[in-house]
Coordinates of C-alpha atoms in Angstrom, one line a residue:
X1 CA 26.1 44.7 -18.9
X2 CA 25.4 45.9 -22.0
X3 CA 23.2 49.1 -21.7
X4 CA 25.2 52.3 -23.5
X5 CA 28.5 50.0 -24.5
X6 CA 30.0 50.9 -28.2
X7 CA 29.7 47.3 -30.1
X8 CA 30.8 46.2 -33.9
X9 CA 29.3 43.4 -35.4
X10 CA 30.9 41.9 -38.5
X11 CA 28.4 39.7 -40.4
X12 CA 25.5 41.6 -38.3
X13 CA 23.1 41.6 -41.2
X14 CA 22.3 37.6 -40.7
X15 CA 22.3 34.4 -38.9
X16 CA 24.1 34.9 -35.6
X17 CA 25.3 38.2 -35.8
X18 CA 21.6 39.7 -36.3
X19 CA 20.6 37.5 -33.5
X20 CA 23.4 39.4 -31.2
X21 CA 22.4 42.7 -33.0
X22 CA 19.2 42.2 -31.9
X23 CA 19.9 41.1 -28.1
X24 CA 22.3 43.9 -27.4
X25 CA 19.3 46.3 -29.0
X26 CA 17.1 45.1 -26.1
X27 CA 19.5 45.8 -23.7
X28 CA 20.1 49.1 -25.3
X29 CA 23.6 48.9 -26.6
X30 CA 25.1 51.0 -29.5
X31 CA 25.2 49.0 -32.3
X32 CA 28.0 49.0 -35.2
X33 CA 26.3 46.7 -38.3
X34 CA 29.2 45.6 -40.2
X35 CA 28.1 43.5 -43.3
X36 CA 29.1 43.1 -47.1
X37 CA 25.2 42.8 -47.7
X38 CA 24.2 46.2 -47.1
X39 CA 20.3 45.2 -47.6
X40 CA 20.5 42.7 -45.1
X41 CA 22.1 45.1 -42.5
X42 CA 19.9 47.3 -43.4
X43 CA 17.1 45.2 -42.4
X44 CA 18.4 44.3 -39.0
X45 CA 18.5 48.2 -38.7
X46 CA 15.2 48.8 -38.8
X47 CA 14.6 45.9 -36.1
X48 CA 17.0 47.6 -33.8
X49 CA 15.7 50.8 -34.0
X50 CA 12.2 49.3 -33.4
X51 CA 13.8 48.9 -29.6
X52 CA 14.6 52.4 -29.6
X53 CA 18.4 51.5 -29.5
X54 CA 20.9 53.4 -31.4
X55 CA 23.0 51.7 -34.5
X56 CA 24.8 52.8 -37.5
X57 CA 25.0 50.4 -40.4
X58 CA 28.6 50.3 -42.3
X59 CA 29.5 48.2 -45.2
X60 CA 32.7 46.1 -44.9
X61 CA 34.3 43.5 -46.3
X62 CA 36.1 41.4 -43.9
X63 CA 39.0 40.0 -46.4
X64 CA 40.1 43.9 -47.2
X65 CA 41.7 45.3 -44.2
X66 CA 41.4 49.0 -45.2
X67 CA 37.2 48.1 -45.0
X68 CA 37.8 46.6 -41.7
X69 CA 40.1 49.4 -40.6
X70 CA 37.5 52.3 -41.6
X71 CA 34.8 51.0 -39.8
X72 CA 36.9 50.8 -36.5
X73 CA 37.7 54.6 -36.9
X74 CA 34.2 55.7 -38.4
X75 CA 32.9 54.1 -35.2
X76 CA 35.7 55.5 -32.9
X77 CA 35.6 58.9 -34.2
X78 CA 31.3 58.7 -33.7
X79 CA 31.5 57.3 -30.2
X80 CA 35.1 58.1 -28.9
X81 CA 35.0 54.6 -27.4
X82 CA 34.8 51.2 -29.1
X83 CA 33.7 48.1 -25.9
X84 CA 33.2 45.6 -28.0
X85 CA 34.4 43.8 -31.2
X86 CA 32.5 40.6 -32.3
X87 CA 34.3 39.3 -35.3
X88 CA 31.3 37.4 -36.9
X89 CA 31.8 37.5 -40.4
X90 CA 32.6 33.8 -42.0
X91 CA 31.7 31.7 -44.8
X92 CA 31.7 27.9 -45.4
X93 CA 33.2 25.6 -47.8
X94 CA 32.0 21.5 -48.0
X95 CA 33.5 19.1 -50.3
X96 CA 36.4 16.8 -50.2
X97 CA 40.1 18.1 -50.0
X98 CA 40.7 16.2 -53.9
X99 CA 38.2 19.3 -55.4
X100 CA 39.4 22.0 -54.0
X101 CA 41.6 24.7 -55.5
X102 CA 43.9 26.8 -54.2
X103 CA 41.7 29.6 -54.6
X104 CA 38.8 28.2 -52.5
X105 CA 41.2 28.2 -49.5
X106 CA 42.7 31.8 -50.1
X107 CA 39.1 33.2 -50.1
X108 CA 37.8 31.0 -47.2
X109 CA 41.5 32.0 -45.0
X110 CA 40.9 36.0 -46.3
X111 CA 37.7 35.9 -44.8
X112 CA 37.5 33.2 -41.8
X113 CA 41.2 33.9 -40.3
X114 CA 42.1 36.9 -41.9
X115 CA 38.8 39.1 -41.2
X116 CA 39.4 38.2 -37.4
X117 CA 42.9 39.5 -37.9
X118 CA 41.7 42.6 -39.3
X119 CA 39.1 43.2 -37.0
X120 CA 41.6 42.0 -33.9
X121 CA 44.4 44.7 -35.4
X122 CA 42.2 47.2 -35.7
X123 CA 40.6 47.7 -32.4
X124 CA 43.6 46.0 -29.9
X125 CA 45.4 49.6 -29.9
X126 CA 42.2 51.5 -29.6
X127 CA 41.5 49.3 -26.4
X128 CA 45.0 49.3 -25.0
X129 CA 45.0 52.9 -24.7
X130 CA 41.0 52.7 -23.3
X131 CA 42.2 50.5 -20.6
X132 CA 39.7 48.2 -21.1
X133 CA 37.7 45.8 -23.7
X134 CA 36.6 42.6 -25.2
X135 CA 37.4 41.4 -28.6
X136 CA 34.8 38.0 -29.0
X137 CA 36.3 35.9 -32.3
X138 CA 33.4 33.7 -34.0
X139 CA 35.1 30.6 -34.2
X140 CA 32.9 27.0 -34.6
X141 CA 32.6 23.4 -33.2
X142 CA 34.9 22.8 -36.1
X143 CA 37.3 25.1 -34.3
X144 CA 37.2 22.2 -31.7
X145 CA 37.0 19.0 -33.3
X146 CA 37.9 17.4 -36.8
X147 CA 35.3 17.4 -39.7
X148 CA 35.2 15.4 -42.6
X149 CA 34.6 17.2 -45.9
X150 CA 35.4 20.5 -44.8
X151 CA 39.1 20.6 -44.2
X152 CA 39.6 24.7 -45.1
X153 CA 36.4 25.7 -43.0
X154 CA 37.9 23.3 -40.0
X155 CA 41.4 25.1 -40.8
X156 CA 40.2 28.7 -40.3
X157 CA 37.9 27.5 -37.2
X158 CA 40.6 25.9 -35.5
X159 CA 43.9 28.9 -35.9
X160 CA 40.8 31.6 -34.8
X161 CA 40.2 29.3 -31.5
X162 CA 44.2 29.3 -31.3
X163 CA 44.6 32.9 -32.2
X164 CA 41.9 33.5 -29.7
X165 CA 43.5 31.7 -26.7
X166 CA 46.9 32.8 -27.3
X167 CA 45.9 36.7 -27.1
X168 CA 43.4 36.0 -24.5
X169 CA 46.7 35.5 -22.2
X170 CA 48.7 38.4 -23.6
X171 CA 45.6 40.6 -23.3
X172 CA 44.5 40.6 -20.2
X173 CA 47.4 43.1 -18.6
X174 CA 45.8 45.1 -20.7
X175 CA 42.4 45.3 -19.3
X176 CA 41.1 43.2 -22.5
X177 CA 39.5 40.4 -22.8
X178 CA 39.0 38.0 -25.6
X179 CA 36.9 34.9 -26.2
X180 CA 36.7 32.3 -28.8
X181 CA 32.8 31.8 -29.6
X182 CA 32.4 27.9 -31.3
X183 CA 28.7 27.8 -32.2
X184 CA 27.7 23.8 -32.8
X185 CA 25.4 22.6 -35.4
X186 CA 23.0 25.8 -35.6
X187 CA 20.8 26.6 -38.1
X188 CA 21.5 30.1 -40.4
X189 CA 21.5 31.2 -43.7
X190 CA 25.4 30.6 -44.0
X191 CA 24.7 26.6 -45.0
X192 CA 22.4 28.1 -47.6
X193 CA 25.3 30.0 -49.0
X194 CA 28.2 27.6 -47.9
X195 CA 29.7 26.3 -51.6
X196 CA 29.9 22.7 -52.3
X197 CA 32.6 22.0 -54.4
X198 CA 31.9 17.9 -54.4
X199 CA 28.7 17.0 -56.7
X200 CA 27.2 14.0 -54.9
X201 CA 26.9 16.8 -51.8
X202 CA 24.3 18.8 -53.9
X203 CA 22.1 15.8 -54.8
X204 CA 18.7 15.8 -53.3
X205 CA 18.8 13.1 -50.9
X206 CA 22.1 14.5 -49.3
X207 CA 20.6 18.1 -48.4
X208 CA 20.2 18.8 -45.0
X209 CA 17.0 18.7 -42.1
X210 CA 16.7 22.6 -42.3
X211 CA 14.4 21.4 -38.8
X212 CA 17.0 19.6 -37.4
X213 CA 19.4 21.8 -35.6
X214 CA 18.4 24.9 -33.0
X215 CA 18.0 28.5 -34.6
X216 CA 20.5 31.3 -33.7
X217 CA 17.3 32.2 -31.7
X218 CA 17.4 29.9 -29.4
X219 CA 21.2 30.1 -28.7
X220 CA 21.7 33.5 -28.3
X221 CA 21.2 33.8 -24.5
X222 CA 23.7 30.8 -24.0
X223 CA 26.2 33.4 -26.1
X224 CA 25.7 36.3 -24.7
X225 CA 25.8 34.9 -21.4
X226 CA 29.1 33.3 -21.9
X227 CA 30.4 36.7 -23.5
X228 CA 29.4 38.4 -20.4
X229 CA 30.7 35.8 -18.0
X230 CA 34.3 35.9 -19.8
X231 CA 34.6 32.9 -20.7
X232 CA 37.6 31.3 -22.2
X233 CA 35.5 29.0 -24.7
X234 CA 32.1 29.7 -25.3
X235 CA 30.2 26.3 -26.8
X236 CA 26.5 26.5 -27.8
X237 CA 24.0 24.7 -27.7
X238 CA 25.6 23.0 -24.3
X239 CA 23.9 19.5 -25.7
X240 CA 27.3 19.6 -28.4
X241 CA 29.9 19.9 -25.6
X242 CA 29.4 16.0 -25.7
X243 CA 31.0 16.0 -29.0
X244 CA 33.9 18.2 -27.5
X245 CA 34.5 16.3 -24.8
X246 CA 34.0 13.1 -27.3
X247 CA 37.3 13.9 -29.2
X248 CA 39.4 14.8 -26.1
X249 CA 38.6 11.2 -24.8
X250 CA 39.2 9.3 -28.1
X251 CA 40.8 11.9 -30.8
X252 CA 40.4 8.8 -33.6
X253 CA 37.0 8.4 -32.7
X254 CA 35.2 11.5 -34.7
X255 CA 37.5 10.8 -38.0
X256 CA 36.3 7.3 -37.8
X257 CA 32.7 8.4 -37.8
X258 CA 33.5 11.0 -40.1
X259 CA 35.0 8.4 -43.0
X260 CA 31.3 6.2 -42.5
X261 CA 29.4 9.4 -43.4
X262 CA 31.1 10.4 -46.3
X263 CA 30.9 6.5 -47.4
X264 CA 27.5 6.8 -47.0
X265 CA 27.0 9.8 -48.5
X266 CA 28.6 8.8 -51.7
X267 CA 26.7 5.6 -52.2

């Protein structure tokens, strides 16, 4: 599926997009690394290569459009064809709606919504005049269901999975296709870099099971499999579809369950 295609992968230098980077390097893609944290793409570089698969490494930010628009050209212009797109790139935000500022949920929107915009604008012409390829958006769970003490994350999850769904049915007389990827509860470095903006959330008994969830590792064939079968949602691990399928039965029931945790987490 995947042998010689042209992919860009924003975020590629961590967590689940160096786990993609990675996977397509065994199946001997072309790999665009797309990352504000040059060292960290860097890194993933060198693993690539180690498969003897061919990658460039570019340094974006996902929140500046004329970043995200260079890249798409660079890689253009190198390969005269771009296949894939995998907007990655995301951060996370946890703390209660009261502690918030208005800045926190511009930076979170620039990068979250607005970086799978960019990436989206960029390519959809490149591809229209190809005739043919797929755009995969990096949404979450949280694009899917509510969540307590992350309203702006849930925000930006939920318009990408919108965004996503509503293309996906413009796109496709096109030759394009377009997915909405909503990783569960997985385990990568973005909770160790997620802000917390309420204090009793960074106290020491309310830090997270770092053993608790599934690794990016051992989800990755679930998303690439679902990226090669074209499909409309792609939810990983297949154990959280329960929690999907949870809040389409009974929509009050995951606020409900949400307000007990955050009482408990304040005591």
């Amino acid at each position: 599926m995947f042998e010689n295609k042209i992919v860009i992968i924003t975020g590629g230098g961590s967590g689940i997009g160096k786990e993609m980077c990675l996977y397509l390097a065994k199946e001997r893609a072309k790999i665009v690394i797309a990352d504000i944290n040059l060292d960290q793409a860097n890194e993933t570089a060198k693993e690539v290569r180690k498969f003897g698969a061919d990658c460039l490494v570019k340094y974006v930010d996902v929140a500046i459009q004329d970043d995200v628009e260079k890249t798409v050209k660079e890689t253009k212009d190198s390969f005269n064809r771009i296949d894939v797109i995998i907007n990655n790139a995301g951060i996370g935000l946890d703390g209660e709606f009261k502690d918030m500022t208005l800045e926190h949920w511009k930076k979170i929107i620039d990068i979250n919504l607005w970086g799978v915009v960019y990436g989206t604008y960029a390519v959809y012409p490149i591809m229209m005049e190809q005739g043919y390829g797929q755009i995969v958006n990096v949404s979450s769970l949280a694009g899917l269901i509510p969540g307590g003490l992350m309203s702006s994350y849930v925000a930006t999850k939920h318009a990408v999975v919108g965004f996503s769904l509503s293309l996906r049915a413009e796109a496709k007389q096109y030759g394009i296709k377009v997915n909405a990827l909503c990783p569960g509860f997985i385990e990568t470095p973005i909770h160790d870099r997620t802000l917390k903006v309420s204090e009793y959330l960074k106290s020491e008994k309310n830090q997270r099971n770092k053993n608790r969830f599934p690794t990016a590792n051992d989800c990755i064939h679930g998303i690439m499999r679902g990226i090669v079968k074209n499909k409309t949602i792609i939810l990983v691990p297949r154990s959280h579809k329960v929690f999907w399928w949870i809040n389409r039965l009974c929509p009050s029931l995951v606020p409900y369950a949400w307000g007990k945790i955050i009482n408990k987490l304040k005591k």
